[in-house]
Coordinates of C-alpha atoms and ligand atoms in Angstrom, one line a residue:
M496 CA -15.2 4.6 0.8
R497 CA -11.9 6.2 1.4
P498 CA -10.9 6.4 -2.3
H499 CA -7.7 7.9 -3.7
P500 CA -6.9 8.5 -7.3
P501 CA -4.1 6.4 -8.9
L502 CA -0.9 8.4 -8.3
G503 CA 1.3 6.2 -10.5
L504 CA -0.8 6.7 -13.6
M505 CA -1.2 10.4 -12.9
Y506 CA 2.6 10.7 -12.7
L507 CA 3.0 8.9 -16.0
S508 CA 0.4 11.0 -17.6
S509 CA 2.0 14.3 -16.7
Y510 CA 5.5 13.0 -17.7
L511 CA 4.3 11.9 -21.1
K512 CA 2.4 15.1 -21.7
Q513 CA 5.4 17.2 -20.7
R514 CA 7.2 15.4 -23.5
G515 CA 4.6 16.2 -26.0
M516 CA 2.6 13.0 -26.1
T517 CA -1.2 12.9 -26.0
V518 CA -2.5 10.9 -23.0
E519 CA -6.0 10.0 -22.0
L520 CA -6.3 8.7 -18.5
F521 CA -9.2 6.4 -17.7
D522 CA -9.7 6.3 -13.9
S523 CA -11.8 3.2 -13.1
T524 CA -12.5 4.1 -9.5
F525 CA -16.0 5.4 -10.1
A526 CA -16.5 4.1 -13.6
L527 CA -18.2 1.1 -15.1
R528 CA -16.1 -1.4 -17.1
Q529 CA -18.4 -0.8 -20.0
Q530 CA -17.4 2.8 -20.2
L531 CA -13.8 1.7 -20.7
Y532 CA -14.9 -0.8 -23.3
D533 CA -16.9 1.9 -25.2
L534 CA -13.8 4.1 -25.1
L535 CA -11.7 1.3 -26.5
E536 CA -14.1 1.0 -29.5
Q537 CA -13.9 4.7 -30.2
A538 CA -10.3 5.6 -29.4
S539 CA -8.1 6.7 -32.3
S540 CA -4.9 5.8 -30.5
K541 CA -4.3 2.1 -30.3
I542 CA -2.0 1.9 -27.3
L543 CA -3.4 1.0 -23.9
G544 CA -1.3 1.1 -20.7
L545 CA -2.7 -0.6 -17.6
Y546 CA -1.7 -0.4 -13.9
T547 CA -1.6 -3.8 -12.2
N548 CA -1.5 -4.7 -8.6
L549 CA -2.3 -7.6 -6.4
M550 CA -6.1 -7.1 -6.6
T551 CA -6.4 -6.4 -10.3
R552 CA -5.5 -9.6 -12.1
P553 CA -8.9 -11.0 -13.3
S554 CA -9.9 -7.4 -14.3
I555 CA -6.7 -6.8 -16.2
L556 CA -7.0 -10.1 -18.1
D557 CA -10.6 -9.2 -19.2
I558 CA -9.5 -5.7 -20.3
I559 CA -6.5 -7.2 -22.2
K560 CA -9.0 -9.5 -24.1
Q561 CA -11.2 -6.6 -24.9
A562 CA -8.4 -4.3 -25.9
K563 CA -6.9 -6.9 -28.2
K564 CA -10.3 -7.4 -29.9
N565 CA -10.1 -3.7 -30.7
G566 CA -6.6 -3.9 -32.1
F567 CA -4.7 -2.3 -29.2
T568 CA -1.1 -2.8 -28.2
V569 CA -1.3 -3.4 -24.5
I570 CA 1.5 -2.3 -22.1
L571 CA 1.3 -3.3 -18.4
G572 CA 3.1 -1.7 -15.4
G573 CA 2.9 -1.5 -11.7
P574 CA 3.8 -3.9 -8.9
E575 CA 2.0 -7.1 -10.0
S576 CA 2.8 -7.6 -13.7
A577 CA 6.6 -7.5 -13.0
N578 CA 6.2 -10.6 -10.9
Y579 CA 4.3 -12.6 -13.6
I580 CA 5.8 -11.6 -16.9
K581 CA 5.3 -14.9 -18.7
E582 CA 1.7 -15.3 -17.5
Y583 CA 0.7 -11.8 -18.6
L584 CA 2.4 -12.1 -21.9
D585 CA 0.7 -15.4 -22.4
H586 CA -2.6 -13.8 -21.7
G587 CA -2.2 -11.2 -24.5
A588 CA -0.1 -8.3 -23.0
D589 CA 2.4 -7.1 -25.6
Y590 CA 4.8 -5.4 -23.2
I591 CA 5.5 -5.4 -19.5
I592 CA 7.4 -2.6 -17.9
S593 CA 9.1 -3.4 -14.7
G594 CA 10.0 -0.7 -12.1
E595 CA 9.6 3.0 -12.3
G596 CA 7.5 3.8 -15.3
E597 CA 8.2 7.3 -16.5
H598 CA 11.3 7.0 -18.6
T599 CA 10.8 3.5 -19.8
L600 CA 7.2 4.1 -21.0
F601 CA 8.3 7.2 -22.8
E602 CA 11.1 5.4 -24.5
L603 CA 8.9 2.5 -25.5
L604 CA 6.1 4.7 -26.9
Y605 CA 8.6 6.9 -28.7
A606 CA 10.2 3.8 -30.3
L607 CA 6.8 2.3 -31.2
H608 CA 5.6 5.5 -32.7
N609 CA 8.8 6.1 -34.7
G610 CA 9.4 2.5 -35.8
K611 CA 12.6 2.3 -33.8
N612 CA 14.2 -0.8 -32.4
I613 CA 12.8 -1.5 -28.9
C614 CA 15.1 -4.5 -28.1
N615 CA 17.5 -2.5 -25.9
I616 CA 15.0 -0.6 -23.8
S617 CA 15.8 -1.3 -20.2
G618 CA 13.0 -2.7 -18.0
I619 CA 10.7 -4.0 -20.7
S620 CA 9.7 -7.6 -21.4
F621 CA 8.0 -9.0 -24.5
Y622 CA 7.9 -11.9 -26.9
D623 CA 10.3 -11.5 -29.8
K624 CA 9.7 -12.8 -33.3
S625 CA 11.1 -16.2 -32.5
H626 CA 8.6 -16.4 -29.6
K627 CA 11.3 -16.1 -27.0
I628 CA 10.7 -13.8 -24.0
I629 CA 13.1 -10.9 -23.9
S630 CA 13.3 -9.4 -20.4
N631 CA 15.7 -6.5 -20.1
P632 CA 16.9 -5.5 -16.7
T633 CA 15.6 -2.2 -15.3
G634 CA 17.9 0.7 -15.9
A635 CA 19.4 3.0 -13.3
L636 CA 16.8 5.2 -11.6
P637 CA 17.1 8.9 -12.0
K638 CA 18.9 10.2 -8.9
S639 CA 16.4 13.0 -8.4
L640 CA 12.7 12.9 -8.4
D641 CA 12.5 16.6 -8.8
D642 CA 12.6 16.5 -12.6
Y643 CA 9.3 14.7 -12.7
P644 CA 6.2 17.0 -13.0
W645 CA 3.6 16.7 -10.3
P646 CA 0.9 14.0 -10.8
D647 CA -1.7 15.0 -13.4
R648 CA -4.6 15.6 -11.1
E649 CA -6.4 17.5 -13.8
A650 CA -6.7 14.3 -15.8
V651 CA -8.8 12.8 -13.1
N652 CA -12.1 14.0 -11.7
I653 CA -10.9 14.8 -8.2
Q654 CA -14.2 16.4 -7.3
Q655 CA -15.8 12.9 -7.4
Y656 CA -13.2 11.8 -4.7
L657 CA -13.9 14.8 -2.6
D658 CA -17.6 14.2 -2.8
A659 CA -17.3 10.5 -1.9
W660 CA -15.3 11.4 1.2
Q661 CA -17.6 14.2 2.1
S662 CA -20.8 12.2 1.9
H663 CA -19.3 9.2 3.8
H664 CA -17.1 10.9 6.3
G665 CA -18.1 14.6 6.4
E666 CA -14.5 15.4 5.4
S667 CA -12.5 15.4 2.2
C668 CA -9.0 14.2 1.4
V669 CA -6.3 14.5 -1.3
S670 CA -3.2 12.3 -1.5
M671 CA 0.4 13.1 -2.4
I672 CA 3.8 11.4 -2.1
T673 CA 7.0 13.0 -1.0
A674 CA 9.3 10.0 -1.6
R675 CA 9.6 6.8 -3.6
G676 CA 10.9 3.4 -2.4
C677 CA 11.8 2.0 1.0
P678 CA 15.2 0.6 2.0
F679 CA 13.8 -1.6 4.8
K680 CA 13.5 -5.3 4.2
C681 CA 10.4 -6.6 5.9
T682 CA 10.1 -10.0 4.4
W683 CA 6.5 -9.9 3.3
C684 CA 6.6 -6.4 1.7
S685 CA 6.6 -6.1 -2.1
H686 CA 9.5 -4.1 -3.6
S687 CA 8.9 -4.9 -7.2
V688 CA 8.7 -1.3 -8.4
F689 CA 11.4 0.6 -6.6
G690 CA 13.6 -2.2 -5.2
F691 CA 15.3 -1.2 -2.0
T692 CA 16.1 2.3 -3.2
H693 CA 14.9 5.4 -1.5
R694 CA 14.6 8.9 -3.0
R695 CA 13.0 11.9 -1.5
R696 CA 11.7 15.0 -3.3
D697 CA 12.8 18.5 -2.6
P698 CA 10.9 19.6 0.5
I699 CA 10.3 23.0 -1.1
D700 CA 8.7 21.4 -4.2
C701 CA 6.5 19.2 -1.9
A702 CA 5.4 22.3 0.0
D703 CA 4.6 24.0 -3.3
E704 CA 2.5 21.0 -4.3
L705 CA 0.6 21.0 -1.1
Q706 CA -0.1 24.7 -1.4
H707 CA -1.4 24.0 -4.9
I708 CA -3.6 21.2 -3.7
V709 CA -5.1 23.4 -1.0
K710 CA -5.7 26.3 -3.4
R711 CA -7.2 24.0 -6.1
Y712 CA -9.2 21.5 -4.1
N713 CA -9.4 22.8 -0.6
P714 CA -9.5 19.3 1.1
S715 CA -10.1 19.2 4.8
H716 CA -7.1 16.9 5.1
V717 CA -4.3 15.3 3.1
W718 CA -2.9 11.8 3.0
Y719 CA 0.9 11.4 2.5
A720 CA 0.9 8.0 0.7
D721 CA 4.6 7.5 1.4
D722 CA 5.9 4.2 2.7
V723 CA 7.6 5.6 5.8
F724 CA 6.9 9.3 6.2
T725 CA 9.3 10.0 9.0
I726 CA 12.2 8.0 7.6
H727 CA 14.5 11.0 7.2
Y728 CA 14.4 13.4 10.1
K729 CA 16.4 16.2 8.4
W730 CA 14.0 16.1 5.5
L731 CA 11.0 16.2 7.8
Y732 CA 12.3 19.3 9.6
S733 CA 13.0 21.0 6.2
Y734 CA 9.6 20.2 5.0
A735 CA 8.0 21.5 8.2
E736 CA 10.1 24.7 7.8
A737 CA 8.8 25.1 4.2
L738 CA 5.2 24.7 5.4
R739 CA 5.8 27.1 8.3
E740 CA 7.1 29.8 5.8
R741 CA 3.9 29.4 3.8
E742 CA 1.8 29.4 6.9
L743 CA 0.4 26.1 5.7
K744 CA -1.0 23.7 8.3
V745 CA -3.3 21.1 6.7
P746 CA -4.4 18.2 8.9
F747 CA -2.9 15.0 7.6
E748 CA -2.7 11.3 8.0
T749 CA 0.2 9.1 7.0
I750 CA 2.2 5.9 7.7
S751 CA 5.5 5.3 9.4
R752 CA 7.6 2.9 11.4
A753 CA 7.8 3.0 15.2
D754 CA 11.6 3.1 15.2
R755 CA 11.4 6.3 13.2
M756 CA 9.0 7.9 15.6
T757 CA 10.6 7.6 19.0
N758 CA 12.4 10.9 18.7
E759 CA 10.5 13.6 20.5
K760 CA 11.4 16.3 18.0
V761 CA 10.0 14.2 15.2
L762 CA 6.7 13.9 17.1
D763 CA 6.6 17.6 17.9
T764 CA 7.2 18.4 14.2
L765 CA 4.4 16.0 13.1
A766 CA 2.0 17.6 15.6
E767 CA 3.1 21.1 14.5
M768 CA 2.5 20.2 10.8
G769 CA -1.0 19.1 11.5
C770 CA -0.7 15.3 11.8
Y771 CA -3.9 14.0 13.3
R772 CA -3.4 10.2 12.7
I773 CA -0.3 8.1 12.1
W774 CA -0.4 4.4 11.1
I775 CA 2.3 2.1 12.3
G776 CA 2.9 -1.3 10.8
A777 CA 3.2 -3.0 14.2
E778 CA 2.3 -6.4 12.7
S779 CA 2.7 -8.5 15.8
G780 CA 3.1 -8.3 19.6
S781 CA 5.5 -11.2 19.5
Q782 CA 9.1 -10.0 19.3
R783 CA 10.1 -13.4 18.0
L784 CA 7.8 -13.0 15.0
L785 CA 8.8 -9.4 14.5
D786 CA 12.4 -10.5 14.3
H787 CA 11.5 -13.3 12.0
M788 CA 9.8 -10.7 9.7
Q789 CA 13.0 -8.6 9.8
R790 CA 10.9 -5.7 10.9
R791 CA 13.9 -4.3 12.9
V792 CA 11.5 -2.8 15.4
T793 CA 11.0 -3.6 19.1
I794 CA 7.7 -3.8 21.0
E795 CA 9.0 -1.1 23.3
Q796 CA 9.6 1.2 20.3
I797 CA 6.0 0.6 19.3
F798 CA 4.8 1.4 22.8
E799 CA 7.0 4.5 23.0
A800 CA 6.0 5.8 19.6
T801 CA 2.3 5.3 20.4
K802 CA 2.5 7.0 23.7
Q803 CA 4.6 9.9 22.4
A804 CA 2.1 10.4 19.5
Q805 CA -1.0 10.2 21.6
K806 CA 0.5 12.6 24.2
R807 CA 0.5 15.2 21.4
G808 CA -3.0 14.5 20.3
I809 CA -2.0 12.4 17.3
Q810 CA -4.2 9.2 16.9
V811 CA -2.3 6.0 16.3
G812 CA -3.6 3.4 13.9
M813 CA -2.0 0.0 13.9
F814 CA -1.7 -2.7 11.3
L815 CA -1.5 -6.3 12.6
M816 CA -0.8 -9.5 10.8
W817 CA -2.0 -13.0 11.9
G818 CA -0.5 -16.2 10.6
Y819 CA 3.0 -15.2 9.8
G820 CA 5.7 -17.9 9.9
D821 CA 5.1 -20.5 12.6
E822 CA 2.8 -18.3 14.7
Q823 CA 1.6 -20.2 17.8
L824 CA -1.2 -19.5 20.2
E825 CA 1.4 -18.0 22.6
D826 CA 2.4 -15.5 19.9
I827 CA -1.3 -14.5 19.5
D828 CA -1.6 -14.2 23.3
E829 CA 1.5 -11.9 23.2
T830 CA -0.1 -9.8 20.5
V831 CA -3.4 -9.5 22.3
H832 CA -1.7 -8.4 25.5
Q833 CA 0.7 -6.0 23.9
V834 CA -2.1 -4.3 21.8
A835 CA -4.1 -3.9 25.0
R836 CA -1.1 -2.4 26.8
I837 CA -0.1 -0.1 23.9
N838 CA -3.7 0.8 23.3
P839 CA -3.7 2.3 19.8
D840 CA -6.7 4.3 18.8
I841 CA -7.5 1.9 15.9
F842 CA -6.2 -1.4 14.8
L843 CA -6.7 -3.5 11.7
T844 CA -5.8 -7.1 11.2
T845 CA -5.0 -9.2 8.1
V846 CA -3.9 -12.7 7.6
A847 CA -0.4 -13.0 6.1
Y848 CA -0.1 -14.1 2.4
P849 CA 3.1 -14.4 0.4
I850 CA 3.4 -11.9 -2.5
K851 CA 5.5 -13.2 -5.3
G852 CA 9.0 -11.7 -5.3
T853 CA 9.2 -11.2 -1.6
R854 CA 11.5 -12.9 0.9
F855 CA 8.4 -14.4 2.6
Y856 CA 7.4 -16.0 -0.7
Q857 CA 10.9 -17.4 -1.4
D858 CA 11.3 -18.8 2.1
N859 CA 8.0 -20.6 1.9
E860 CA 7.8 -21.6 -1.7
Q861 CA 7.6 -25.3 -0.9
A862 CA 4.7 -24.7 1.5
I863 CA 2.6 -22.7 -0.8
N864 CA -0.7 -24.1 -2.0
V865 CA -2.5 -22.4 -4.8
V866 CA -6.3 -22.5 -4.2
N867 CA -7.4 -20.7 -7.4
Q868 CA -6.2 -21.0 -10.9
W869 CA -3.7 -18.2 -11.7
H870 CA -6.1 -16.3 -14.0
E871 CA -9.0 -16.3 -11.5
G872 CA -7.2 -15.2 -8.4
S873 CA -4.4 -13.2 -6.8
D874 CA -1.4 -13.8 -4.6
R875 CA -3.9 -13.6 -1.7
D876 CA -4.9 -17.1 -2.8
L877 CA -1.4 -18.4 -2.1
I878 CA -2.1 -20.3 1.1
L879 CA 0.8 -21.6 3.2
S880 CA 0.3 -25.1 4.5
Q881 CA 0.8 -24.0 8.1
R882 CA -2.0 -21.4 7.7
R883 CA -4.9 -22.2 10.0
S884 CA -8.6 -22.0 9.2
P885 CA -10.5 -18.7 8.6
R886 CA -12.5 -19.6 11.7
Y887 CA -9.3 -19.6 13.8
Y888 CA -8.3 -16.1 12.7
R889 CA -11.9 -14.9 13.3
F890 CA -11.6 -16.2 16.9
A891 CA -8.2 -14.4 17.1
N892 CA -9.8 -11.2 16.0
R893 CA -12.6 -11.6 18.6
Y894 CA -10.2 -12.4 21.3
L895 CA -8.1 -9.4 20.4
K896 CA -11.0 -7.0 20.2
S897 CA -12.7 -8.2 23.4
H898 CA -9.5 -8.1 25.4
V899 CA -8.5 -4.7 24.3
E900 CA -12.0 -3.3 25.0
A901 CA -12.0 -5.0 28.4
T902 CA -8.6 -3.4 29.2
R903 CA -9.8 0.0 28.1
L904 CA -13.0 -0.2 30.1
G905 CA -11.1 -1.5 33.1
H906 CA -9.2 1.8 33.2
Q907 CA -12.4 3.8 33.2
A908 CA -14.1 4.9 36.4
G909 CA -17.7 4.0 37.3
I910 CA -19.7 0.8 38.0
E911 CA -21.1 0.6 34.5
A912 CA -17.6 0.6 32.9
K913 CA -16.5 -2.1 35.4
R914 CA -19.5 -4.2 34.6
K915 CA -18.9 -3.9 30.8
A916 CA -15.2 -4.6 31.3
K917 CA -16.1 -7.9 33.1
M918 CA -18.4 -8.9 30.3
K919 CA -15.7 -8.1 27.6
A920 CA -13.1 -10.0 29.6
K921 CA -15.5 -13.0 29.6
H922 CA -15.9 -12.7 25.8
A923 CA -12.1 -12.6 25.5
K924 CA -11.8 -15.7 27.6
W925 CA -14.4 -17.6 25.5
S926 CA -12.8 -16.5 22.3
R927 CA -9.4 -17.6 23.6
A928 CA -10.9 -21.0 24.4
L929 CA -12.5 -21.3 20.9
L930 CA -9.2 -20.2 19.4
A931 CA -7.3 -22.9 21.3
A932 CA -10.0 -25.5 20.2
A933 CA -9.6 -24.5 16.6
E934 CA -5.8 -24.7 16.7
D935 CA -5.6 -27.9 14.7
E936 CA -7.9 -26.7 11.9
K937 CA -5.8 -26.0 8.8
H938 CA -7.0 -23.6 6.2
L939 CA -7.1 -26.3 3.5
D940 CA -9.2 -28.6 5.7
D941 CA -11.9 -25.9 6.1
Ligands
LIG1367 C1 -1.2 4.3 -1.7 C2 -1.2 2.8 -1.7 C3 -2.4 2.2 -1.5 C4 -3.7 2.9 -1.5 C5 -4.2 3.0 -3.0 C6 -4.7 4.4 -3.3 C7 -4.5 4.7 -4.8 N1 -5.6 4.6 -5.5 O1 -3.4 5.0 -5.1 C8 -4.6 1.9 -0.7 C9 -4.6 2.2 0.8 C10 -6.1 2.0 -1.1 C11 -3.9 0.6 -1.0 C12 -4.6 -0.6 -0.9 C13 -3.9 -1.8 -1.2 N2 -2.6 -2.0 -1.4 CO1 -1.4 -0.5 -1.6 N3 -0.1 0.7 -1.7 C14 0.0 2.0 -1.8 C15 1.4 2.6 -1.8 C16 1.9 2.8 -0.4 C17 1.7 3.8 -2.7 C18 1.2 3.7 -4.1 C19 1.7 4.9 -4.9 O2 1.1 5.9 -5.1 N4 3.0 4.8 -5.3 C20 3.7 5.9 -6.0 C21 3.7 5.7 -7.5 C22 4.5 6.7 -8.1 O3 4.2 4.4 -7.8 P1 3.4 3.2 -8.5 O4 1.9 3.4 -8.2 O5 4.0 2.0 -8.3 O6 3.6 3.7 -10.1 C23 4.8 3.6 -10.8 C24 5.2 2.2 -11.4 O7 4.5 1.1 -10.7 C25 4.8 2.3 -12.8 N5 3.5 2.1 -13.2 C26 2.3 2.2 -12.6 N6 1.3 2.0 -13.4 C27 1.8 1.8 -14.6 C28 1.1 1.5 -15.8 C29 1.9 1.4 -17.0 C30 1.2 1.1 -18.3 C31 3.3 1.4 -16.9 C32 4.1 1.2 -18.1 C33 3.9 1.7 -15.7 C34 3.2 1.8 -14.6 O8 5.1 3.7 -13.1 C35 4.7 4.5 -12.0 C36 5.5 5.8 -11.9 O9 6.9 5.4 -11.8 C37 2.2 1.3 -2.4 C38 3.6 1.2 -2.1 C39 4.4 2.1 -2.9 N7 5.3 2.8 -2.3 O10 4.3 2.2 -4.2 C40 1.3 0.2 -1.9 C41 1.2 -1.1 -2.7 C42 0.9 -0.8 -4.2 N8 -0.1 -1.8 -2.2 C43 0.0 -3.0 -2.1 C44 -1.1 -3.8 -1.6 C45 -0.7 -5.3 -1.4 C46 -2.3 -3.3 -1.4 C47 -3.6 -4.1 -1.0 C48 -3.8 -5.4 -1.7 C49 -3.5 -4.3 0.5 C50 -4.6 -5.2 1.1 N9 -4.2 -6.4 1.5 O11 -5.8 -4.9 1.0 C51 -4.7 -3.1 -1.3 C52 -5.2 -3.2 -2.7 C53 -6.3 -2.2 -3.0 C54 -6.8 -2.3 -4.4 N10 -8.1 -2.6 -4.6 O12 -6.1 -2.1 -5.4 C55 1.3 -3.6 -2.6 C56 1.2 -4.2 -4.0 C57 2.0 -5.4 -4.1 C58 1.8 -6.1 -5.5 N11 2.7 -6.9 -5.8 O13 0.8 -5.9 -6.1 C59 2.2 -2.3 -2.5 C60 3.4 -2.2 -3.5 C61 2.8 -2.2 -1.0 C62 3.9 -3.2 -0.8 N12 5.1 -2.7 -0.7 O14 3.7 -4.4 -0.6 N13 -2.7 0.8 -1.4
LIG1368 S1 6.7 -2.8 5.3 FE1 7.1 -0.6 5.3 S2 9.1 -0.4 6.4 FE2 8.9 -2.6 5.8 S3 9.9 -2.7 3.8 FE3 7.7 -2.3 3.4 S4 7.5 -0.2 3.2 FE4 9.5 -0.5 4.1

């Protein structure tokens, strides 16, 4: 229950509207599938665009079926469909748009509406009349993002989001982005939309958008849904300056990389701007694995960034990944000990899975086992043969949690804290023993 509206669709909506097209945006976050199906029966326009990502496949396939029954032309976009062009076309999609959507979608809709030739539109894939897949490479991206209008928040019921936040967390949040694309090459990260490009918006325009958000929705905080918020120091300082001029200080949460946060001025700027929590993709405490992932970050940078942020009252959240590459028990030990030493305020773990199109997928293609049929699952069902059992990763989580808690309690004064620390340390030891005992359990044996 930390929902955010779909920024990609909202950007498309405002872009098309700016060019005189009529757009209806169906936001499925709080809606029932049947509401969409009812709409499909009543709608006068017969073109349906759908956002796809790693989690949406079975839903998208059902919706395509229903839309086709109602005579719709279906266009797919977003990070997932670009990776499975043939599969989605074979399941009834008419067109797939790869990459940034604004211009390509407009061109396609314009051509369809005016009976023009679509064959040369960059970034689209479709079956031609001879049942051959035509897949045009994506065109050059516009250099500047500043010609795009702000996302069409008016097309979505933002109040529902604010209410959901308020009732679950006693606070409310609105998201925005200040940049698109990330030039880093972490092997497991999907770059199917923006490639390895990186474009930033004008800081003045971003400050204007934030000011508008505050005036219109008055959220208690904002989330910058950028990939790496502090990637460009000069930009950050200009943005901070633009906020200062407007006397805007809205508490915010965002994501970055440790190596882009070791500069004291960056941390001072974040604190001054109102950052109360920053998430770092730490991924592992094993430098060997970090290097294998091409993270280009050192454990010491993660330590330094965390301490510098916490010193300024900024909470640090940490994402961690089990099961990457040939992870061994010693790598898990290393992660457990490093997380305890670094002591982030929150940490979340996941088990690595190869997303199609990534370097991680390519390097492991021979070792991938598919546990669900394509139409029933997602890339999360692509299991590497070296992946260990779910039990193994549950023990790893318990070991991590207990050891970190034991270390935290160990630093506290008082007999009670010491007693609890001892108990947690015992838990950690048992979990470590169970983990070691489960080492030979492979996922597919489970
Ligand atoms: C914000 C975010 C989230 C938020 C989503 C909030 C929300 N509702 O927006 C949260 C934290 C919930 C989240 C969760 C997850 N996310 Co996420 N997330 C992002 C992030 C950082 C930004 C998304 C965004 O707003 N982008 C900006 C807009 C402008 O870009 P866009 O959405 O891609 O839209 C453009 C194009 O795709 C295209 N387009 C989009 N829709 C359509 C539709 C049509 C018809 C057309 C023609 C074009 C088109 O045009 C748009 C404008 O140019 C992206 C990375 C990224 N930078 O994009 C990852 C990303 C989308 N997430 C990803 C993943 C893996 C996940 C999770 C599965 C993680 C997990 N293991 O749980 C979950 C899935 C949750 C779910 N149920 O869907 C992957 C998806 C990979 C893939 N191949 O599908 C990405 C790409 C990260 C990555 N680099 O690996 N995520
Ligand atoms: S994980 Fe983050 S830093 Fe690495 S490539 Fe993806 S977005 Fe960039």
